[in-house]
Tab-separated table of C-alpha atoms in Angstrom:
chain	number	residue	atom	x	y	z
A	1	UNK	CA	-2.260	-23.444	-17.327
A	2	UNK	CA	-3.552	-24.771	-20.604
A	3	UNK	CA	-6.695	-23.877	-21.666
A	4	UNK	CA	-9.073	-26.358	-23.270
A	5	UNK	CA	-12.230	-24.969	-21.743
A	6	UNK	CA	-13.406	-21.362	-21.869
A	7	UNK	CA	-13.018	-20.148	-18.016
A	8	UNK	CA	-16.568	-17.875	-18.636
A	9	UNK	CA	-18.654	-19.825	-20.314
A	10	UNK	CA	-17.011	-23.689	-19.896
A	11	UNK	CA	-17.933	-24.166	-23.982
A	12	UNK	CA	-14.331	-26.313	-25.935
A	13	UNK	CA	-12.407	-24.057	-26.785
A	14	UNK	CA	-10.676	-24.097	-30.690
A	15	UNK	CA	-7.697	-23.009	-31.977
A	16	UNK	CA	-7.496	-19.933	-33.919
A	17	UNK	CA	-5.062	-17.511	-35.672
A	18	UNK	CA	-4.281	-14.276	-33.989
A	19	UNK	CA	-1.818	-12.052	-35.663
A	20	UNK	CA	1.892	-13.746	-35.138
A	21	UNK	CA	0.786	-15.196	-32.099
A	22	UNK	CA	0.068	-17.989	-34.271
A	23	UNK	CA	-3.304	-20.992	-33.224
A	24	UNK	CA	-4.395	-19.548	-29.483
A	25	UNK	CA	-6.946	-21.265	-27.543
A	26	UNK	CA	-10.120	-19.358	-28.435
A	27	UNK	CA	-13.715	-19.103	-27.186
A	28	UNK	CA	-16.129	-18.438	-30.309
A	29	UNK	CA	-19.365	-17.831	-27.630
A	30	UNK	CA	-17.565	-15.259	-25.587
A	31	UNK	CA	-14.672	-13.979	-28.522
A	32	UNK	CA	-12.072	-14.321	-26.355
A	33	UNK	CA	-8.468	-15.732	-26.944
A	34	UNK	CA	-6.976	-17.421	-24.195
A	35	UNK	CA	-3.376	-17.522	-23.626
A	36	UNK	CA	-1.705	-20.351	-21.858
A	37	UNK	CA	-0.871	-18.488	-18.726
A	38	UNK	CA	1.550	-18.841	-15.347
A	39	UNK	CA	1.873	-18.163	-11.967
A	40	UNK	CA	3.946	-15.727	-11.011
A	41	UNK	CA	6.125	-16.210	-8.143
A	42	UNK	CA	9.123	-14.694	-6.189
A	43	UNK	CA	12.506	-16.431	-5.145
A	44	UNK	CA	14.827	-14.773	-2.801
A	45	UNK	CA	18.074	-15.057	-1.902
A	46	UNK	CA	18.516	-14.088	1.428
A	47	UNK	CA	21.550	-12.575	2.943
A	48	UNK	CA	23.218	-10.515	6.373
A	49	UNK	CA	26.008	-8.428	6.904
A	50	UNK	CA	28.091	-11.151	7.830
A	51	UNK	CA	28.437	-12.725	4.308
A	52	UNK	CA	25.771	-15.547	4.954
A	53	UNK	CA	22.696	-16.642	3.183
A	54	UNK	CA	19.764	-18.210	5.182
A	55	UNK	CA	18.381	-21.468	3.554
A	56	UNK	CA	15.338	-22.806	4.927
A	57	UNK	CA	13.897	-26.631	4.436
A	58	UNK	CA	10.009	-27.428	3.907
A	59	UNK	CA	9.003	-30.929	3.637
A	60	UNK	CA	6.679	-30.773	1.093
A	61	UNK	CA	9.464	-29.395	-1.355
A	62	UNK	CA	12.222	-31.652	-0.050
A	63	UNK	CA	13.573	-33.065	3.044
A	64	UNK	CA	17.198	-33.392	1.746
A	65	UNK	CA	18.252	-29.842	0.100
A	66	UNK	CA	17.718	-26.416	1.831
A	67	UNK	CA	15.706	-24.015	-0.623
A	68	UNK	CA	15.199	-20.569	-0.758
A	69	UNK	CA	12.501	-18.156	0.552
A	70	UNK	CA	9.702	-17.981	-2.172
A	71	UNK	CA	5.971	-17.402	-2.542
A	72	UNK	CA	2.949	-16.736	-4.671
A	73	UNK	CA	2.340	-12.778	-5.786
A	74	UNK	CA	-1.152	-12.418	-4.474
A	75	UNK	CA	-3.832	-10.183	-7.002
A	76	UNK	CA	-2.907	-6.653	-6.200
A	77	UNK	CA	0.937	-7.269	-4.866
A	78	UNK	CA	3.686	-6.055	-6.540
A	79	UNK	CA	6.661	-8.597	-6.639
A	80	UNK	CA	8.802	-6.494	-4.430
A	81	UNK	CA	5.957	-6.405	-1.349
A	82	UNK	CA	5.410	-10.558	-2.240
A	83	UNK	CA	9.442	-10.939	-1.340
A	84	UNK	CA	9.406	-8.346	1.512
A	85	UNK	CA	5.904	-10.460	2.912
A	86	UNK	CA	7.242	-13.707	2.131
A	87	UNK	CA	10.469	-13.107	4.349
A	88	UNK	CA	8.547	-11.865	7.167
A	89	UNK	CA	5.995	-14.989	6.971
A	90	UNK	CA	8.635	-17.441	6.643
A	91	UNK	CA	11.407	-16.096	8.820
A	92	UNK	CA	10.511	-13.170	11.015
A	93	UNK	CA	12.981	-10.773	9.287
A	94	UNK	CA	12.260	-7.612	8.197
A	95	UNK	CA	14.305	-6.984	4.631
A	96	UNK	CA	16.298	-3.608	4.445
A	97	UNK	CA	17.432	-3.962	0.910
A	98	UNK	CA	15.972	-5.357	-1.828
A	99	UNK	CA	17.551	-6.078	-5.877
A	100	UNK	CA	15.913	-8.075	-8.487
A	101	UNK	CA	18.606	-10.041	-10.151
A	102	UNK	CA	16.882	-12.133	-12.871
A	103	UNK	CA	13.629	-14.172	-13.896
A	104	UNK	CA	13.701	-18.084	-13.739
A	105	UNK	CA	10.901	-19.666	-15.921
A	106	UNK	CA	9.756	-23.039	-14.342
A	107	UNK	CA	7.538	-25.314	-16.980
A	108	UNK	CA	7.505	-27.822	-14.852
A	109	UNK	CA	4.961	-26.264	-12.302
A	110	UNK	CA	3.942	-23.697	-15.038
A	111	UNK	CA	5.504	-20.815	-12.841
A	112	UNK	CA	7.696	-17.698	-13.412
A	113	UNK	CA	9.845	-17.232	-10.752
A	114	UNK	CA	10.977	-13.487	-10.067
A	115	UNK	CA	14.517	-13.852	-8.575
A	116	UNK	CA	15.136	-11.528	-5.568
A	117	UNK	CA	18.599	-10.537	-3.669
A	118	UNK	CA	16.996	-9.390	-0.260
A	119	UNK	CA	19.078	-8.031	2.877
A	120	UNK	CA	18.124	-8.262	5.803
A	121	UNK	CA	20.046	-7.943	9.790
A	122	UNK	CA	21.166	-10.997	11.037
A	123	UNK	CA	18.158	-11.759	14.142
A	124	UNK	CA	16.236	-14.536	15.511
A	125	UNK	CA	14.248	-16.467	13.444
A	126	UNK	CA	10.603	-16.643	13.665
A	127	UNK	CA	9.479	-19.658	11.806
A	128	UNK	CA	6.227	-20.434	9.914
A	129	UNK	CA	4.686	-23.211	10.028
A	130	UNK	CA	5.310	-23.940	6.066
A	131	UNK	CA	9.121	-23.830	7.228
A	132	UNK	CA	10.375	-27.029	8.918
A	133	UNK	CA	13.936	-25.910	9.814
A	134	UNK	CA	16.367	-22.739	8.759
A	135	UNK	CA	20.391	-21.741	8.661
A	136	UNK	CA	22.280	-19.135	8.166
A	137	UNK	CA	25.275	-20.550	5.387
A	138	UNK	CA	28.283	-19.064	4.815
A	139	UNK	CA	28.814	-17.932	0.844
A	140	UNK	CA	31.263	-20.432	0.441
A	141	UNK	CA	29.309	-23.085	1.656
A	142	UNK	CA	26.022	-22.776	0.424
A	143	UNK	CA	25.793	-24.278	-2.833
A	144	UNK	CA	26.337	-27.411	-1.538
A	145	UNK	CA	23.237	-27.227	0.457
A	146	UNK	CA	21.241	-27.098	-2.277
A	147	UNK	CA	19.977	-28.966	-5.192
A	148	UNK	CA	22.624	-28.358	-8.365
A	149	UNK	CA	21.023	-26.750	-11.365
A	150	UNK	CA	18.011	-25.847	-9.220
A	151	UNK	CA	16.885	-22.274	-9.818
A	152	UNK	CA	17.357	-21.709	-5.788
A	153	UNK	CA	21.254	-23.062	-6.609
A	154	UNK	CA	21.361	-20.447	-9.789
A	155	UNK	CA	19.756	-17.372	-7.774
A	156	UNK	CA	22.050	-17.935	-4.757
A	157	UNK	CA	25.284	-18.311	-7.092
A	158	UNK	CA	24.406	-15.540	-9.018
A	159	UNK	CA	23.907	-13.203	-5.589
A	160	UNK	CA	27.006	-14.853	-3.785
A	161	UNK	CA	28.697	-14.201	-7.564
A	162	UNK	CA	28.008	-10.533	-7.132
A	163	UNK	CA	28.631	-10.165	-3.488
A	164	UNK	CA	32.201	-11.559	-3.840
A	165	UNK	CA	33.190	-8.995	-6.695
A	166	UNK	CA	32.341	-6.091	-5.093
């Protein structure tokens, strides 16, 4: 978010020096600089014991290439119990190991996306009603179900990267 606006007392905001931060959005009323900020987010790659990754499609993010599980962090949440929630709401899985493997910045929606490898047993799925359909992919053929250069298709190729040299 870009702040033009002060958020407290709605007064323009101008742009002013602050230390080697360089011109920040600031509020002369309430003396208060405002940083553009984000919203942070998880990503997960989940996988089973069988070397598979589940991919799951939503319509309003695409209805040609699977994505990944991912969510909002809610006030309060730490990014581990926003993946661990998010799998559970989306899926029905419980996770049984969890590794961060890397952060993904995304300008496009102003996020930062907090890259997760999460395990979980391979079960039924218990769909939300965000998620339109969901598969279980082998390693080998996952990538291919999703969107090249995408940071779902960077997370899972990292994770699937990993898996295989171990």
């Amino acid at each position: 978010m870009k702040y033009t606006f002060c958020p407290y007392c709605g007064d323009k905001l101008i742009k002013k020096e602050i230390g080697d931060e360089g011109l920040i959005p600031y509020c002369e009323r309430c003396s208060v600089p405002l940083w553009d900020s984000f919203t942070t987010c998880i990503i997960t790659a989940v996988v089973n014991e069988e070397n598979e990754v589940v991919l799951i499609k939503q319509s309003y993010e695409s209805t040609a290439n699977y994505v990944c599980v991912a969510g909002v962090m809610k006030l309060g949440e730490s990014a581990e119990e926003t993946v661990i929630r998010e799998v559970k709401e989306e899926i029905g899985l419980d996770v049984v190991e969890l590794q961060f493997v890397q952060s993904y910045p995304y300008e496009k929606k102003e996020m930062l996306m907090l890259g997760f490898k999460a395990v979980v047993k391979k079960d039924e799925f218990k769909l939300s009603g965000e998620v339109d359909s969901v598969k279980w992919f082998k390693f080998d053929e996952a990538l291919g179900n999703i969107r090249e250069g995408s940071i779902a298709w960077q997370l899972v190729k990292s994770v699937i990267g990993n898996s295989v040299e171990k």
